Each structure stands twice: as C-alpha cells, then as structure tokens.
Short mmCIF file of C-alpha atoms in Angstrom, two decimals:
data_model
loop_
_atom_site.label_atom_id
_atom_site.label_comp_id
_atom_site.label_asym_id
_atom_site.label_seq_id
_atom_site.Cartn_x
_atom_site.Cartn_y
_atom_site.Cartn_z
CA MET R 6 0.00 0.00 0.00
CA ALA R 7 1.22 3.49 -0.83
CA SER R 8 -0.24 6.74 0.36
CA ALA R 9 0.64 10.38 -0.10
CA SER R 10 -0.75 13.65 1.14
CA THR R 11 0.05 17.31 0.67
CA THR R 12 -1.55 20.62 1.54
CA GLU R 13 -0.92 23.73 -0.53
CA VAL R 14 -2.36 27.24 -0.76
CA PHE R 15 -3.26 28.22 -4.33
CA ASN R 16 -3.82 31.74 -5.66
CA CYS R 17 -7.51 31.24 -6.52
CA THR R 18 -10.79 30.64 -4.72
CA PRO R 19 -11.93 27.13 -3.77
CA ALA R 20 -14.67 27.39 -6.43
CA GLU R 21 -12.08 28.24 -9.11
CA PHE R 22 -9.83 25.36 -8.03
CA PHE R 23 -12.83 23.00 -7.99
CA LYS R 24 -13.54 23.87 -11.65
CA ILE R 25 -9.97 22.90 -12.61
CA VAL R 26 -10.11 19.62 -10.66
CA ILE R 27 -13.36 18.49 -12.34
CA ASP R 28 -12.25 19.52 -15.86
CA TYR R 29 -11.04 15.96 -16.52
CA PRO R 30 -10.81 16.08 -20.36
CA ASN R 31 -8.31 18.96 -20.10
CA TYR R 32 -5.91 17.21 -17.69
CA PRO R 33 -3.49 16.35 -20.55
CA GLN R 34 -3.05 20.11 -21.17
CA PHE R 35 -1.34 20.62 -17.82
CA LEU R 36 -0.59 17.25 -16.19
CA SER R 37 2.24 15.86 -18.31
CA GLU R 38 1.82 12.23 -17.21
CA VAL R 39 -1.90 12.18 -18.20
CA LYS R 40 -2.15 11.38 -21.91
CA LYS R 41 -5.95 11.14 -22.09
CA CYS R 42 -8.82 11.53 -19.64
CA THR R 43 -12.34 10.49 -20.63
CA VAL R 44 -15.70 10.77 -18.86
CA LEU R 45 -17.25 7.32 -19.42
CA LYS R 46 -20.46 7.72 -17.40
CA THR R 47 -22.26 10.25 -15.20
CA GLU R 48 -24.56 9.26 -12.32
CA GLY R 49 -25.68 12.33 -10.37
CA GLU R 50 -22.65 13.82 -8.62
CA ARG R 51 -20.52 10.77 -9.57
CA LYS R 52 -18.57 10.37 -12.79
CA LEU R 53 -16.66 7.36 -14.07
CA ILE R 54 -13.38 8.68 -15.46
CA GLU R 55 -10.81 6.70 -17.47
CA TYR R 56 -7.22 7.90 -17.19
CA GLN R 57 -4.48 6.98 -19.66
CA VAL R 58 -1.19 7.71 -17.92
CA SER R 59 2.49 7.40 -18.78
CA MET R 60 4.92 7.21 -15.85
CA ILE R 61 7.83 4.87 -16.54
CA LYS R 62 5.30 2.81 -18.57
CA SER R 63 1.85 3.49 -20.01
CA PHE R 64 -1.25 2.22 -18.24
CA LYS R 65 -4.98 2.85 -17.85
CA TYR R 66 -7.27 2.98 -14.87
CA SER R 67 -10.78 4.18 -14.06
CA LEU R 68 -12.00 6.02 -10.98
CA TRP R 69 -15.44 6.91 -9.72
CA MET R 70 -15.13 10.63 -8.98
CA THR R 71 -17.65 12.17 -6.56
CA GLU R 72 -18.00 15.94 -6.88
CA GLN R 73 -19.36 17.86 -3.89
CA GLU R 74 -19.12 21.50 -4.91
CA PRO R 75 -17.33 23.60 -3.85
CA GLY R 76 -15.22 21.83 -1.25
CA LEU R 77 -14.60 18.16 -2.00
CA VAL R 78 -13.76 15.87 -4.89
CA SER R 79 -13.21 12.26 -3.82
CA TRP R 80 -12.51 9.10 -5.77
CA GLU R 81 -12.50 5.35 -5.55
CA PHE R 82 -11.01 2.72 -7.84
CA ALA R 83 -13.23 1.18 -10.53
CA GLY R 84 -10.69 -0.87 -12.51
CA GLY R 85 -7.48 -0.80 -14.48
CA ASP R 86 -4.08 -2.17 -15.42
CA ILE R 87 -1.79 -1.50 -12.49
CA PHE R 88 -3.76 -0.71 -9.35
CA LYS R 89 -5.65 -3.12 -7.11
CA THR R 90 -7.26 -0.36 -5.02
CA MET R 91 -7.19 3.42 -4.94
CA LYS R 92 -9.07 6.06 -3.04
CA GLY R 93 -8.43 9.69 -2.29
CA HIS R 94 -9.67 13.24 -2.33
CA TRP R 95 -9.10 16.93 -2.86
CA LYS R 96 -10.44 18.90 0.13
CA LEU R 97 -10.77 22.62 -0.63
CA GLU R 98 -11.08 25.40 1.95
CA ASP R 99 -11.06 29.18 1.81
CA GLN R 100 -7.98 30.79 3.32
CA ALA R 101 -8.20 34.59 3.13
CA GLY R 102 -9.63 34.50 -0.40
CA LYS R 103 -7.24 31.80 -1.59
CA CYS R 104 -7.70 28.04 -1.80
CA ARG R 105 -6.15 25.78 0.81
CA ALA R 106 -6.19 22.41 -0.96
CA THR R 107 -5.39 19.10 0.69
CA TYR R 108 -4.67 16.19 -1.66
CA PHE R 109 -4.70 12.61 -0.37
CA VAL R 110 -4.31 9.32 -2.22
CA ASP R 111 -4.03 5.74 -0.95
CA ALA R 112 -3.40 2.91 -3.42
CA THR R 113 -2.35 -0.70 -3.62
CA PHE R 114 -0.80 -2.15 -6.74
CA GLY R 115 -2.04 -5.26 -8.52
CA LEU R 116 1.53 -6.27 -9.27
CA PHE R 117 4.70 -6.11 -7.21
CA VAL R 118 6.23 -2.65 -7.09
CA PRO R 119 9.21 -2.34 -4.72
CA GLY R 120 8.73 0.12 -1.86
CA PRO R 121 11.63 2.38 -2.91
CA VAL R 122 10.20 2.65 -6.46
CA THR R 123 6.75 3.52 -5.09
CA LYS R 124 8.25 6.13 -2.77
CA ALA R 125 10.33 7.63 -5.59
CA LEU R 126 7.26 7.88 -7.84
CA LEU R 127 5.30 9.67 -5.11
CA ASP R 128 8.20 11.93 -4.09
CA VAL R 129 8.67 13.11 -7.69
CA ASN R 130 5.07 13.10 -8.92
CA LEU R 131 3.43 14.96 -6.03
CA PRO R 132 5.56 18.14 -6.26
CA ASN R 133 5.27 18.07 -10.07
CA MET R 134 1.47 17.81 -9.81
CA VAL R 135 1.27 20.72 -7.33
CA SER R 136 3.46 22.84 -9.61
CA ALA R 137 1.25 21.95 -12.60
CA TYR R 138 -1.87 23.14 -10.73
CA HIS R 139 -0.17 26.44 -9.84
CA LYS R 140 0.69 26.96 -13.53
CA ARG R 141 -2.85 26.01 -14.62
CA ILE R 142 -4.34 28.59 -12.23
CA LYS R 143 -2.05 31.25 -13.69
CA THR R 144 -3.02 30.21 -17.25
CA ILE R 145 -6.78 30.07 -16.62
CA TYR R 146 -7.27 32.88 -14.12
CA GLY R 147 -4.16 35.05 -14.66
CA LYS R 148 -3.30 34.79 -10.95
#
C-alpha cells in the first residue's frame, strides 16, 4: 500500500480550483503524465473517469469521482491495469480569499512494485502535480 498527502495554498478561490479539478478532459493540457482523460459515465454527482497515464510505462485505470461543490472531490477505484485499489480526495477550503487544498491518495498495486520505487514515484510526482496546478491557475485565471 502506498499513500501520499500534501496541503498547498493556491492563488484562486476554492470554487475556481474546484472547476480545474473536475475539468477531466483537459488534464493532458497541464498534467504531463496524463495522456488522455475520458468521462465514461455520469450518475448524479458521480462520474466514471478513465485515465491513460504514462509514468515509466503506459497504463490505464478508471476512478469513480464524486463531486461535492465547492469543497470536496473524492474518488474510488473502478478498474485498471496496475492498481488493485485506490481512493483519495481533494479537500478545498477558503484561506483569506485563496484556496487551501489538501490532496490525499491511498493505493495498492495489482503487481509487485518495490517500496523504494513507489516512494520515488510519489516523491517526484506529487511536487510536479502541485506545480502543474499552480501553472494552470495562472493560465486560466491570470493569478
């Protein structure tokens, strides 16, 4: 099992950040490891999203995303190539007109991935993802 968490303050409102998080088809424009992101099904506030990702190797997985505007986007594993389980969330809070965002993910792999490799992937990917969201906010909102 691998888990990661980070909290960051972004230069936008929680509602603005929420819009970026749920704009799944545009993930490839700013998250370099995401090659394609497709909404497969919508059921109320839940969406089944298929991710095609390339990190060391290419793989696909699907997550049920639950959108609770404006403060929470959570997910749970639906199926895929590499993961056995995955759950997580973005929790968004106002902090003096900015967005305090907490990201959490917990996953188990369906195949053996050595602990040091898992840790290295998380240690590199998490800061890169946070940086990509900062850049996306600047691109979309000019902030």
